[in-house]
Coordinates of C-alpha atoms and ligand atoms in Angstrom, one line a residue:
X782 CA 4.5 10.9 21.5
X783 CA 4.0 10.6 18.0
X784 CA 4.7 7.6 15.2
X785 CA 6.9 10.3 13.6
X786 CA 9.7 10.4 16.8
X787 CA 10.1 6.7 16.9
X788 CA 12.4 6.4 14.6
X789 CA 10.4 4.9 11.7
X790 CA 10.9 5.5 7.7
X791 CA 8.7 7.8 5.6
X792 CA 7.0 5.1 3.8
X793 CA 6.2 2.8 7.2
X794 CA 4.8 6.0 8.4
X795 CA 2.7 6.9 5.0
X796 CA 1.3 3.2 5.8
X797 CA 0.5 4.0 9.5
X798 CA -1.2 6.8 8.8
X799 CA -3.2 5.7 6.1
X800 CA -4.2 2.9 8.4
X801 CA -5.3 5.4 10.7
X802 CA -2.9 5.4 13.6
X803 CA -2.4 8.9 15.0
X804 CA -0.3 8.0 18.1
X805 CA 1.3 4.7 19.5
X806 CA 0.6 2.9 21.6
X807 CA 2.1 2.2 24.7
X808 CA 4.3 -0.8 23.6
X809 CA 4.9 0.5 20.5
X810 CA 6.2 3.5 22.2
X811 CA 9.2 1.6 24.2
X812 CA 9.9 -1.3 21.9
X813 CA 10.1 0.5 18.0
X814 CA 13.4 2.5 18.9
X815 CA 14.8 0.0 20.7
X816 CA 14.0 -2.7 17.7
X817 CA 15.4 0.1 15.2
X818 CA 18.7 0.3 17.5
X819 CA 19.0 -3.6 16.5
X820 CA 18.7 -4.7 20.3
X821 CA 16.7 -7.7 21.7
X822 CA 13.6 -7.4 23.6
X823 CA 12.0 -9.1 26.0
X824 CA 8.2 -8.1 26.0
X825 CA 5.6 -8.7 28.7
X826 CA 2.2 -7.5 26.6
X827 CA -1.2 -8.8 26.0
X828 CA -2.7 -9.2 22.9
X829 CA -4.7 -5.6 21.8
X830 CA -1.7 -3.8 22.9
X831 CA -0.6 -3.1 19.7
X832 CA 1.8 -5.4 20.4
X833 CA 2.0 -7.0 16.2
X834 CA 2.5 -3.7 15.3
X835 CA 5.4 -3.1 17.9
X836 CA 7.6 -5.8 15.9
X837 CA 6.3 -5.4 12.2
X838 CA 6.8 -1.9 11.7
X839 CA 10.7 -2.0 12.7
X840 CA 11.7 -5.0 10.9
X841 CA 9.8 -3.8 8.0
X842 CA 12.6 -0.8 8.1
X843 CA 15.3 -3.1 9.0
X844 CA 14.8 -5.9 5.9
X845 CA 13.8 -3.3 3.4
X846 CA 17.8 -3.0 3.2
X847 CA 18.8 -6.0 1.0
X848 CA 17.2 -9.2 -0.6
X849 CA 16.6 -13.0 0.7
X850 CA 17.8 -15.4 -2.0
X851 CA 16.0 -18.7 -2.3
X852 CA 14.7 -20.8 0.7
X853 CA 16.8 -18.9 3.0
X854 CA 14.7 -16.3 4.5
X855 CA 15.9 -13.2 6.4
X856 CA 13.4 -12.8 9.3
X857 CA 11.3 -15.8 11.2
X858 CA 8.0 -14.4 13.1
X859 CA 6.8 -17.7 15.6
X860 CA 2.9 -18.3 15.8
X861 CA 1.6 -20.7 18.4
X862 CA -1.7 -20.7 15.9
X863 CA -2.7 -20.3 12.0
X864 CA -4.8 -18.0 12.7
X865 CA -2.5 -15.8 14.7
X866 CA 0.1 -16.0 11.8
X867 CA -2.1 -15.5 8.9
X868 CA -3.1 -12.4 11.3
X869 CA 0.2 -10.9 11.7
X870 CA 0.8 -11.9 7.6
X871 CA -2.2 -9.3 6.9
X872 CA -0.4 -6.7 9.1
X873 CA 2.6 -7.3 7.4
X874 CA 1.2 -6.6 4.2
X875 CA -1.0 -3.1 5.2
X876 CA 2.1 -1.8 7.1
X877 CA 4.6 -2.9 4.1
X878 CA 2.7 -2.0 1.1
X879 CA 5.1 0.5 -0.1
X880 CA 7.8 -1.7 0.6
X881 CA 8.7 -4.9 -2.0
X882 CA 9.0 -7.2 1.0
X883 CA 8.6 -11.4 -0.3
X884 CA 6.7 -12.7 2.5
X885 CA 6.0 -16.4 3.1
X886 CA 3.3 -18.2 5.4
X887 CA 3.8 -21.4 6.3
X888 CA 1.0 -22.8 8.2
X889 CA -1.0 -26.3 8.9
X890 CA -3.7 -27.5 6.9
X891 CA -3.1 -25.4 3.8
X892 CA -1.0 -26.9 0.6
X893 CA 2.8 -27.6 0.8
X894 CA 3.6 -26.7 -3.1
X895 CA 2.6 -23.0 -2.5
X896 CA 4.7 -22.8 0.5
X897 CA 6.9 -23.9 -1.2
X898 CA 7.0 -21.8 -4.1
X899 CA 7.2 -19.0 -1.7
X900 CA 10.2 -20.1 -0.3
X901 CA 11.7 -21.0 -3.6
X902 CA 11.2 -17.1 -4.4
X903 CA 12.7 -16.3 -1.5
X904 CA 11.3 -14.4 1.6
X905 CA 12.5 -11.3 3.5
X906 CA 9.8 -12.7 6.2
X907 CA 8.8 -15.9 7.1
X908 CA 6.0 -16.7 9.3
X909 CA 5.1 -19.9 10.6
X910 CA 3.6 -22.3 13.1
X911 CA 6.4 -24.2 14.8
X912 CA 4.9 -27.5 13.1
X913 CA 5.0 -26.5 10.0
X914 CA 8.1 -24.9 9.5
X915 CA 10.1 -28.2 11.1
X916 CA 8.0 -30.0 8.4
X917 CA 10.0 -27.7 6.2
X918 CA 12.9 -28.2 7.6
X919 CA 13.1 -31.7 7.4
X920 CA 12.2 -32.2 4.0
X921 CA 15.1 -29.8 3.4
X922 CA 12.7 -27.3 1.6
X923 CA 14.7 -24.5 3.9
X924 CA 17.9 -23.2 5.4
X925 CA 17.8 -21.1 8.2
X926 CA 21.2 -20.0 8.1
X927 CA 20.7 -16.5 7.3
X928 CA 17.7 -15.2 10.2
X929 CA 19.3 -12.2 11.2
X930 CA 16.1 -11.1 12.8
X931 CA 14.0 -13.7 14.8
X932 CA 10.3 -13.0 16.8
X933 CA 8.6 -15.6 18.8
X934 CA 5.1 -14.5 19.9
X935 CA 3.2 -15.3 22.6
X936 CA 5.6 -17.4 24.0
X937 CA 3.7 -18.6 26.8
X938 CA 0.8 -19.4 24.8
X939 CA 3.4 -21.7 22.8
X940 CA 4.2 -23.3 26.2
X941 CA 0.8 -24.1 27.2
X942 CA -0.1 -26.1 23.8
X943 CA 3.2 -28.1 24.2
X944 CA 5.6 -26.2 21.3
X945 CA 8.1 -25.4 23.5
X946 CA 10.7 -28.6 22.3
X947 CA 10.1 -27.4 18.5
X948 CA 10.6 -23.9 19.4
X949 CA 14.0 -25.3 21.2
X950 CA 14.6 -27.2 17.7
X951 CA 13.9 -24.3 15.2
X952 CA 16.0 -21.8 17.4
X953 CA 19.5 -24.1 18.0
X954 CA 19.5 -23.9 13.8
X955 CA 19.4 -20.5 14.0
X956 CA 22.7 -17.8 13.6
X957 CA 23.5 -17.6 16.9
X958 CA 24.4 -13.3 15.7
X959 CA 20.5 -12.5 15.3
X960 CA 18.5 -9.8 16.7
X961 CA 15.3 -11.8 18.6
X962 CA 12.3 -10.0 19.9
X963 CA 10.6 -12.2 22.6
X964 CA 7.0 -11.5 23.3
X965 CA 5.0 -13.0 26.1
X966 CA 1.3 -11.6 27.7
X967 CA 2.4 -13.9 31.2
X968 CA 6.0 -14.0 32.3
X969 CA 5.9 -17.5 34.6
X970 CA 9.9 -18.8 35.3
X971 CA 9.9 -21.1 32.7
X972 CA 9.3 -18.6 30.1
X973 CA 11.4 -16.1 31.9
X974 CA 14.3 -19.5 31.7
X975 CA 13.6 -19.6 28.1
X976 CA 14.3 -15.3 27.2
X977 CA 17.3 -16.0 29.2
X978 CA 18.6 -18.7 26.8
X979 CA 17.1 -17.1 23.7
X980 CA 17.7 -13.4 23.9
X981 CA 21.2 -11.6 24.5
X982 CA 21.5 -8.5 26.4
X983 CA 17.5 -8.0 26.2
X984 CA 16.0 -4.2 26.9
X985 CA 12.4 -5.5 28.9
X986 CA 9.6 -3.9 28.0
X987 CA 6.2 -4.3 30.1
X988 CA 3.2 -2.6 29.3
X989 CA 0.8 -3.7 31.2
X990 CA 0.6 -5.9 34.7
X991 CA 0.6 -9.9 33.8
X992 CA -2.8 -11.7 33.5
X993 CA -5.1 -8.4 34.4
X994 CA -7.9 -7.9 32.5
X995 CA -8.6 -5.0 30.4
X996 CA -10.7 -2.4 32.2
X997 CA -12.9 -1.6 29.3
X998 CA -14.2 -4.7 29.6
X999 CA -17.8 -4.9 32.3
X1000 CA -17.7 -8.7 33.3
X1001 CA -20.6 -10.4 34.7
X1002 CA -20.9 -14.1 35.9
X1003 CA -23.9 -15.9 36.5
X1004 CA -24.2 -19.4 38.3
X1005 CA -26.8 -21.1 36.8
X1006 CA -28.2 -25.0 36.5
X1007 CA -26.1 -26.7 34.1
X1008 CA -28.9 -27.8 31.8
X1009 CA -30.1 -24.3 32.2
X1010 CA -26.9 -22.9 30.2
X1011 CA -28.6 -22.8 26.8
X1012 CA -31.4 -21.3 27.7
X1013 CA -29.1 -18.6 29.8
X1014 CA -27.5 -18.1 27.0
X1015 CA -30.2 -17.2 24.8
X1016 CA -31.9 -15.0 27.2
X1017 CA -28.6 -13.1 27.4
X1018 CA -27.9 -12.6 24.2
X1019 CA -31.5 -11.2 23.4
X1020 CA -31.4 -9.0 26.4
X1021 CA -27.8 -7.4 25.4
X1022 CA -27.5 -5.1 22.3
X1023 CA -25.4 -7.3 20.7
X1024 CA -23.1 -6.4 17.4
X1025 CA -21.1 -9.6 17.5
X1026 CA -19.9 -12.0 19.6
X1027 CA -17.9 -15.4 20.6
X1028 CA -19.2 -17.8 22.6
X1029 CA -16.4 -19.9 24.3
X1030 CA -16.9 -23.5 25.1
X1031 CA -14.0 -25.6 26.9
X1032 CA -15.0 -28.9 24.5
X1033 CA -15.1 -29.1 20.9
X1034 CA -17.9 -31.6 20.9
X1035 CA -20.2 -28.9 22.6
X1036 CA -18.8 -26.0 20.1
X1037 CA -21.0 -28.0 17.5
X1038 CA -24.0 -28.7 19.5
X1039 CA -24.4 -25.5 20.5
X1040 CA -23.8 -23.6 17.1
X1041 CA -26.7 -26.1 15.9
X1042 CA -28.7 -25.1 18.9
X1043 CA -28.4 -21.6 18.4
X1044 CA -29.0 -21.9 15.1
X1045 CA -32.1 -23.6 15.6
X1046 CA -33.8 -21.2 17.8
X1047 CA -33.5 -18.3 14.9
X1048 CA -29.5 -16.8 15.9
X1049 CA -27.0 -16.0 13.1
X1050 CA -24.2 -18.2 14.4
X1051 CA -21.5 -20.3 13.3
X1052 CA -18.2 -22.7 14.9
X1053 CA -14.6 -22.6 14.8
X1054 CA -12.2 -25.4 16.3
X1055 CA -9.5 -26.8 15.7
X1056 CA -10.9 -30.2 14.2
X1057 CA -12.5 -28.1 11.4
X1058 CA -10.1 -27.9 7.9
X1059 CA -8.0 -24.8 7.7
X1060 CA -9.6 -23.2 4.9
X1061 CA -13.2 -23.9 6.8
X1062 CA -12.0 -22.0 9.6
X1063 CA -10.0 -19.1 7.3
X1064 CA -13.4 -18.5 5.6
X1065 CA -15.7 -18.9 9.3
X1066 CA -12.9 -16.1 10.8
X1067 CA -14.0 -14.1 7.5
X1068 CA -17.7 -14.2 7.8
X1069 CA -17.5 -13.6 11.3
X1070 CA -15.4 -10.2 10.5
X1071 CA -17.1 -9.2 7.8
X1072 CA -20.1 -9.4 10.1
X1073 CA -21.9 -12.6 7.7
X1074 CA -22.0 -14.2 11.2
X1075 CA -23.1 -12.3 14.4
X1076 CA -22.7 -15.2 16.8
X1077 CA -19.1 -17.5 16.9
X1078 CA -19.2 -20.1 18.6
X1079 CA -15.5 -21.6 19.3
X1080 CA -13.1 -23.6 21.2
X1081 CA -10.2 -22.0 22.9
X1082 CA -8.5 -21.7 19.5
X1083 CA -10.0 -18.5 18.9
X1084 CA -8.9 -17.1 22.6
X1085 CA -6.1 -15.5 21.6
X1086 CA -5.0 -12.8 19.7
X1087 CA -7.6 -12.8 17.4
X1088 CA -8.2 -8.8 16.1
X1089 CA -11.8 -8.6 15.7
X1090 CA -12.6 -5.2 14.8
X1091 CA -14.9 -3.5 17.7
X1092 CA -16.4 -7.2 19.2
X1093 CA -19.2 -6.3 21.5
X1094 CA -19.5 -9.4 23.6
X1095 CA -18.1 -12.6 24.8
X1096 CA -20.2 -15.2 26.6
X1097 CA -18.3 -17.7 28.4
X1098 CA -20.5 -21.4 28.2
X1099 CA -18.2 -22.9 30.4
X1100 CA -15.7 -21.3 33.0
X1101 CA -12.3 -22.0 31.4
X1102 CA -10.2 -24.3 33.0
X1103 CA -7.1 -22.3 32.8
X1104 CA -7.8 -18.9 35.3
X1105 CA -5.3 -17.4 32.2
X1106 CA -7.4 -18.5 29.6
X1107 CA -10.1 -16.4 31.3
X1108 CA -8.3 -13.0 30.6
X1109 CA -7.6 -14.2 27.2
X1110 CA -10.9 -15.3 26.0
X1111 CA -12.5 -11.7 27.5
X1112 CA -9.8 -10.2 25.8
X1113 CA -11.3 -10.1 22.2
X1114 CA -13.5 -7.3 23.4
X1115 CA -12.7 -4.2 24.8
X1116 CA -10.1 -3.7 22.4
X1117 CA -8.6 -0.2 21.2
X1118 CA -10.2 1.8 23.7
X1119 CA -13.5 0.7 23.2
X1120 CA -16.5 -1.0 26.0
X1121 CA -16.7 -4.6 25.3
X1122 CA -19.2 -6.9 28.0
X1123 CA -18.4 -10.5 29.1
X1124 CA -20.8 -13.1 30.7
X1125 CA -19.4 -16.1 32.3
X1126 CA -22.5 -19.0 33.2
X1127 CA -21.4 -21.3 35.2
X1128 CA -22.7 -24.2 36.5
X1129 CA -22.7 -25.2 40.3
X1130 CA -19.1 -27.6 40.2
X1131 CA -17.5 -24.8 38.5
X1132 CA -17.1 -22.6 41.9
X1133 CA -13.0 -23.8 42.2
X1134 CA -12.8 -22.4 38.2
X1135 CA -14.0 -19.1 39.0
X1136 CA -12.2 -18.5 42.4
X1137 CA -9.1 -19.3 40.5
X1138 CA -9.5 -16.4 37.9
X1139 CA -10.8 -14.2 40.7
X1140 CA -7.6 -14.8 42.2
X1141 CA -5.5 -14.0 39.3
X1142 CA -7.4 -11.1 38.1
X1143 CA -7.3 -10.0 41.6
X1144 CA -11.4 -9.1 41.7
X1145 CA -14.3 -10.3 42.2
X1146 CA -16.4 -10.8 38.8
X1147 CA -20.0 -9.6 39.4
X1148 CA -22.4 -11.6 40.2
X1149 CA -25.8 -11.9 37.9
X1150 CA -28.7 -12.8 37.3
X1151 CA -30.5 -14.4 33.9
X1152 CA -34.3 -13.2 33.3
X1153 CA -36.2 -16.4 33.7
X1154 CA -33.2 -18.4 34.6
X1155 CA -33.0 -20.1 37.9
X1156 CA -29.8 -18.5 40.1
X1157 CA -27.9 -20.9 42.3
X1158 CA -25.1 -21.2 44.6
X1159 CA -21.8 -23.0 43.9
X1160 CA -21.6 -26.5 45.5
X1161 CA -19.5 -27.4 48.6
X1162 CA -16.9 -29.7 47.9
X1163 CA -18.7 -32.3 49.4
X1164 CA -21.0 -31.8 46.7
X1165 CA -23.5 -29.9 48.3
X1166 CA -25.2 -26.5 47.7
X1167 CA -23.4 -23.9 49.6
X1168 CA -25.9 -20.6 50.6
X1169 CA -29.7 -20.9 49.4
X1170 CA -30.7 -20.6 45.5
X1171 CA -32.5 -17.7 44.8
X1172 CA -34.8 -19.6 42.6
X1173 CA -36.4 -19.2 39.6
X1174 CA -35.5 -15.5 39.1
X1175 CA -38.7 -13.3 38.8
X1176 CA -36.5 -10.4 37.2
X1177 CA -37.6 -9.5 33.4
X1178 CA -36.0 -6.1 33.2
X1179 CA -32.7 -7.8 32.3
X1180 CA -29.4 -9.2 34.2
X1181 CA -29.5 -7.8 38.1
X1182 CA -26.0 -7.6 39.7
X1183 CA -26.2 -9.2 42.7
X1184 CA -23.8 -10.2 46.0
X1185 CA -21.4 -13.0 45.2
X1186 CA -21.1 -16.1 48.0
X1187 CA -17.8 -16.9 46.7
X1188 CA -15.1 -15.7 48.2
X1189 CA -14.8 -19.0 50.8
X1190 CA -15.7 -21.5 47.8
X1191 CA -13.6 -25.1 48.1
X1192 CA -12.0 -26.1 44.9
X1193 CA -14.2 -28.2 42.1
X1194 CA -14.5 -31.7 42.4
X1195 CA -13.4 -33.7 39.1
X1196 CA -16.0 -33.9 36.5
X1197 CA -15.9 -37.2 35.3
X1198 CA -17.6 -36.2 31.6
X1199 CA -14.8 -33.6 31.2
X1200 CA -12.0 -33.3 28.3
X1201 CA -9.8 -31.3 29.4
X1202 CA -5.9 -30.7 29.1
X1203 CA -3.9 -33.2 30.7
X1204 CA -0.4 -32.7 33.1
X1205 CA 2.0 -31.5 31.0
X1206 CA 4.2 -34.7 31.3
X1207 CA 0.8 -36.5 30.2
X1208 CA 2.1 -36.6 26.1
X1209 CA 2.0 -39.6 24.4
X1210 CA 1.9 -38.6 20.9
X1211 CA 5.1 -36.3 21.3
X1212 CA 7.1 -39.4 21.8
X1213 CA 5.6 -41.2 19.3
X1214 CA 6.8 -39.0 16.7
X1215 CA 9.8 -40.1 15.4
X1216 CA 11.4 -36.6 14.8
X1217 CA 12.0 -36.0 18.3
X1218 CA 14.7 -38.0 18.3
X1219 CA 16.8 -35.7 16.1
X1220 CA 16.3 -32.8 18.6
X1221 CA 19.1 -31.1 19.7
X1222 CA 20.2 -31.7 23.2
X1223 CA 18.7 -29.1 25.7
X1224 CA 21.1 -27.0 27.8
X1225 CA 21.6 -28.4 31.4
X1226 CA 18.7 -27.4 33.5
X1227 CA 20.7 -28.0 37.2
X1228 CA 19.4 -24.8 38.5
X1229 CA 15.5 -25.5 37.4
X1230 CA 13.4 -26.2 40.4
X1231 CA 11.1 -29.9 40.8
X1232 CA 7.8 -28.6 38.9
X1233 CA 5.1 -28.4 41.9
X1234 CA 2.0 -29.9 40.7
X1235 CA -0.7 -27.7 40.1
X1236 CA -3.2 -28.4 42.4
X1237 CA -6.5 -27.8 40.4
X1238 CA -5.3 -29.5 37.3
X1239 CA -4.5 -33.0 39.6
X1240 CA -7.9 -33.9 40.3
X1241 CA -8.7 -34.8 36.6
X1242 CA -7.0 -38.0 35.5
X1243 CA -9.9 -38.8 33.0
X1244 CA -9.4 -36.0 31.1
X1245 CA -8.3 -36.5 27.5
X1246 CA -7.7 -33.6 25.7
X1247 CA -6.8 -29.4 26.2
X1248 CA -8.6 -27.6 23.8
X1249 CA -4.8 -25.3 22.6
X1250 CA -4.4 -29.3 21.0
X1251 CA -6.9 -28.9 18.2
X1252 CA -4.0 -26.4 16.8
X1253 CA -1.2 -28.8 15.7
X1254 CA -3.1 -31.0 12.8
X1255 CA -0.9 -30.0 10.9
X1256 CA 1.8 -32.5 11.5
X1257 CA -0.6 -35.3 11.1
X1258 CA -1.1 -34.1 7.8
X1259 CA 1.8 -34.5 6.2
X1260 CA 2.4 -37.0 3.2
X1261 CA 4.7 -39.4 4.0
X1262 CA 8.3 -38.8 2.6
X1263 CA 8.5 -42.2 0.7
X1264 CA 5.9 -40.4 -1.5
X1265 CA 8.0 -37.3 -2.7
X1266 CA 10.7 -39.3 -4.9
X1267 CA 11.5 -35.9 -6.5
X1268 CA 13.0 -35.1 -3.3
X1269 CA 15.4 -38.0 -3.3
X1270 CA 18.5 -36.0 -4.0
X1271 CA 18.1 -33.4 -1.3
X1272 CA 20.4 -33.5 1.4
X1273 CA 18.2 -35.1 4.2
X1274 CA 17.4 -38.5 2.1
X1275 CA 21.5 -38.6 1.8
X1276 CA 21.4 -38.2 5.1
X1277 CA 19.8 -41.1 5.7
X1278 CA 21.0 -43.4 3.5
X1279 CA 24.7 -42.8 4.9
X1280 CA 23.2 -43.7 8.1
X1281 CA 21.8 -46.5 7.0
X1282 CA 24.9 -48.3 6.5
X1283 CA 27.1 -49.2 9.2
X1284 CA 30.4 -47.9 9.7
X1285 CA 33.3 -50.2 10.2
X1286 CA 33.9 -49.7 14.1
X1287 CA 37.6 -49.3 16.0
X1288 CA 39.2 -48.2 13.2
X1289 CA 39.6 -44.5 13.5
X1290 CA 40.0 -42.9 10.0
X1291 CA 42.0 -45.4 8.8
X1292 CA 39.0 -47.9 7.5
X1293 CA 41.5 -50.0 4.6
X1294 CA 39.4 -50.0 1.6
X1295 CA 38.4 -53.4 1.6
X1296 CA 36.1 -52.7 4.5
X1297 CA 34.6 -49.8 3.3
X1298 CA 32.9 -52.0 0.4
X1299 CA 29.7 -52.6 0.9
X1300 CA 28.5 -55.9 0.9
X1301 CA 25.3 -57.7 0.0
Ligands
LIG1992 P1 -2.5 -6.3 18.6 O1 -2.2 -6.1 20.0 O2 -1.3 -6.2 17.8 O3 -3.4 -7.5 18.3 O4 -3.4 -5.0 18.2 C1 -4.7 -4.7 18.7 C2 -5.5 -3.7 17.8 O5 -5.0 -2.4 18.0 C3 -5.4 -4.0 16.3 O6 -6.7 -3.9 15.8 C4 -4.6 -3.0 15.7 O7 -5.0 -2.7 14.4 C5 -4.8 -1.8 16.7 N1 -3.7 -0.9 16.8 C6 -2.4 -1.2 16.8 N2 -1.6 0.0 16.9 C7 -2.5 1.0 17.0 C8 -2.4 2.4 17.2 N3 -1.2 3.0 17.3 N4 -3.5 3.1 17.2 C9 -4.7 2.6 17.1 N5 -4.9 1.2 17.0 C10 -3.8 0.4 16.9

C-alpha cells in the first residue's frame, strides 16, 4: 500500500516524502483512513510503530480547514511525559511544514509566559502533559470548549505514573461531539474501561500482539554478582560495537553514580532523570541524538517512546521491576527495521524479575556470559544459590550464550535498600493537593471487579518511590496564585471569592435583600 491511497492531502504527502517515507507502516495503514473518515479509534501499538505518525498526519488534514481563536485550541494531543510531547511537537512540525498550523506545547519545567503566549495566539494543536495543562486550566489561561479532535497517547503508560484522575478531569471539560483517537501499547481492563467511556463507536486497530518484544531486537541476560555489575557493564560495552546506547537503571540515585563511574574509567556518557531541570534533560536528549554523548545513562523516564534514530544497544543495570517496563526499555533499539542488542545483568535476588518478563514476553531471554565476570545462579527463595556458579568465567573471546536454570525460579525476596513504585492506592501526595477536590465525580464503577493484588509488587512495603514519578515536577513548580495579581479578574479568582461568602440557607431564591448584605 502506498502513503498516496490513504487518503492524505498533497502537501502532507510532499512532507512524507521529503521525510523519506516510501510506504506506511502497518498502523498507519489501518488508522489514517479511518482518522480521515472522522471516526474514533481505539489503538493497541507500541512505540516504533509509526504509531505518532498514524495520528499527526490526519489531523494535520482535518484542522488545516479553519482557525483556533485565542486560548481555545482545536485539537488536544495527551503526553504521559515532556519528552514524549516535545517528540510528537517536532513531528508535528516536519509533517506540517506546508501547512500554517499554530501549535502550542505545554509542558513541566519550562516557563509559563511563553505558554502562554502561545495560547493567547491561538493553537490549532495543543500538546501537553496532563499536569500542566490542568495548571492551565485552573488559572483560567484556557478554554477547552472547542476540541473537536482529542488524542491521548500511551494511555497505559499514563496509568502506571498515576495520571489517570487528571486525564478523567481534562476529558469531562471536553465537547462531549469530538473525534478521540485512543492509543495504548498494553490493553489491561482498566484501560480497555477507560476507551469504553472515552471513545464512541471506536474502529480497533491492533498492530502488533500486547507486551511482545520486537524481533529485531537479540536479547541477552547475564546473572552476575551485584558488586560485579559495573565492571559487567564495562566489559560489555567494550566487547560490543557500540554506536550508542542507554543504560537503564531502576533508581535515580544510581543513574548519577554510574554516569560518574563510567565517566571515570574513559566512556562518553551522560544521565537523564527526572529530578534533573527540564531544559537539562532537553539539551542531554540533544547531545545524546546528535551523537555528542555515546553512552545515556537514565531512569525509566527515557523508557518510552523515545525516537532515537538507529540506537545500537540497551544495557539493562537492573532488571526492571515492571515485566512491561522490560519490553519498553528494549524497545528504543531495534527500531524501523533495523538489529538493535539488549543486555540485562542481573544480580542473584533478581531471578522473580526476570521470570516475570519471561513470562510476559513468552521466551526465555538468553543466557550469557561476561569476559572476566564471574556467572552465577539466581538465589532460592530461601536465599540460597540455586544450581552451581560457573565461576570466574575463563571466556575472553566475548559474551558465550549459555543454558539458562530459570525456568523453576521462586519469586524475589524484598530488597530492603530498594526504591521502587509503591501499590497504586499507596499516594499521599495526590491527596494532598488541594485540586483534587474540584474533580468531577467519576461515573459509577458497579460492574469493576475488587483489584487483585499483584503478587510481586506486595512484598515491598519499604519501597518509596517508582521511577515514572520523576515525570510530574511540574506541578510542584508552579507559583503560587496569590502571586499573579494580574490575574485577579479572571473568572476562577471570581470564582472563589463568591464561594467565599456564605449564602443565606432555606431560603430558595427568594433571599430578601437585607440578607444578601454582607456584613462585617
Ligand atoms: P513512532 O512509533 O511514532 O515513535 O515511530 C517510530 C519511528 O518510525 C520514527 O523514527 C519515525 O520517524 C519512523 N517512521 C514512522 N513512519 C514511518 C514510515 N512510514 N516509514 C519509515 N519510518 C517511519
Amino acid at each position: 500500500m502506498s502513503f498516496e491511497s490513504l487518503g492524505l492531502s498533497a502537501p502532507v504527502l510532499q512532507a512524507v516524502a521529503e521525510k523519506g517515507y516510501t510506504t506506511p507502516t502497518l498502523i498507519q495503514e489501518k488508522a489514517i483512513p479511518i482518522c480521515l473518515m472522522g471516526r474514533d479509534v481505539l489503538g493497541c501499538a507500541q512505540t516504533g510503530t509509526g504509531k505518532t505518525a498514524s495520528f499527526v498526519l490526519p489531523m494535520i488534514d482535518i484542522l488545516s480547514e479553519g482557525r483556533a481563536k485565542a486560548r481555545m485550541p482545536r485539537s488536544l494531543i495527551l503526553e504521559p511525559t515532556r519528552e514524549l510531547a516535545a517528540q510528537v511537537a517536532e513531528n508535528f512540525e516536519i509533517y506540517g511544514k506546508y501547512h500554517k498550523l499554530n501549535m502550542a506545547l505545554l509542558i513541566g519545567g519550562v516557563s509559563f509566559p511563553d505558554q502562554e503566549r502561545a495560547l493567547e495566539r491561538g493553537a490549532d494543536v495543543l500538546i501537553a502533559t496532563p499536569g500542566r495543562l490542568l495548571d492551565h486550566f485552573e488559572r483560567g489561561g484556557i478554554l477547552l470548549n472547542d476540541v473537536k479532535i482529542l488524542v491521548i497517547d500511551e494511555a497505559d503508560r499514563m496509568l502506571d505514573m498515576g495520571f489517570i484522575p487528571d486525564v478523567e478531569r481534562i476529558v469531562a471539560t471536553l465537547p462531549p461531539l469530538r473525534q478521540t483517537l485512543f492509543f495504548s501499547a498494553t490493553m489491561p481492563p482498566e484501560i480497555k474501561r477507560l476507551a469504553d467511556r472515552f471513545l464512541s463507536n471506536p474502529k480497533e486497530v491492533t498492530v502488533s500482539a500486547p507486551a511482545s518484544a520486537s524481533k529485531n531486537i537479540v536479547q541477552g541476560l547475564a546473572v552476575v554478582p551485584e558488586e560485579d555489575k559495573r565492571e559487567a557493564l564495562r566489559a560489555l560495552i567494550k566487547e560490543q560495537d557500540i554506536k550508542n546506547a542507554i543504560v537503564f537503571c531502576n533508581r535515580k540515585k544510581d543513574v548519577a553514580i554510574l554516569q560518574g563511574s563510567l565517566k571515570k574509567h574513559g566512556f562518553n556518557a551522560g544521565a537523564l532523570h527526572g529530578d534533573m531541570s527540564q531544559p537539562a534533560r532537553m539539551e542531554t536528549l540533544e547531545k545524546f541524538k546528535q551523537g555528542e554523548i555515546q553512552i545515556l545513562v537514565a531512569s525509566d523516564v527515557a523508557a518510552r517512546g523515545l525516537d532515537i534514530v538507529a540506537m545500537s544497544h540497551v544495557f539493562n543495570f537492573d532488571v526492571p521491576f515492571s515485566p512491561e517496563d522490560y519490553v519498553h526499555r528494549i524497545g528504543r533499539t531495534g527500531r524501523a527495521g533495523l538489529t538493535g542488542h539488549s543486555f540485562t545483568l542481573a544480580s542473584p535476588d533478581e531471578g522473580g524479575l526476570v521470570e516475570a518478563i519471561e513470562k510476559l514476553i513468552g521466551t526465555e531471554i538468553p543466557r550469557v556470559e561476561v569476559p572476566g565476570i564471574q556467572t552465577v545462579a539466581f538465589e532460592a527463595s530461601d536465599g540460597r544459590r540455586r544450581g552451581r556458579g560457573r565461576g570466574r568465567s575463563s571466556s575472553s573471546s566475548g559474551t558465550r550464550s549459555r543454558s539458562s536454570s530459570s525456568s523453576s525460579r521462586p519469586p524475589r525476596e524484598p530488597r530492603p535498600d530498594v526504591e521502587v513504585r509503591p501499590e497504586r492506592e499507596a499516594r499521599p501526595e495526590r491527596e494532598a493537593r488541594p485540586e483534587r477536590e474540584a474533580r468531577p465525580p467519576r461515573e459509577p464503577r458497579a460492574e469493576r471487579p475488587p483489584r487483585q493484588p499483584r503478587p510481586e509488587r506486595e512484598p515491598r512495603p519499604e519501597r518509596e518511590v517508582r521511577p515514572e514519578r520523576e515525570a510530574r515536577p511540574e506541578r510542584e513548580a508552579r507559583p503560587p496564585r496569590e502571586r499573579r495579581p494580574e490575574r485577579s479578574d479572571r473568572p476562577r479568582q471570581d470564582r472563589r471569592d463568591r464561594d467565599d461568602t456564605p449564602a443565606p440557607m432555606g431560603l430558595g431564591d427568594h433571599v430578601p435583600a437585607f440578607l444578601a448584605r454582607p456584613t462585617r
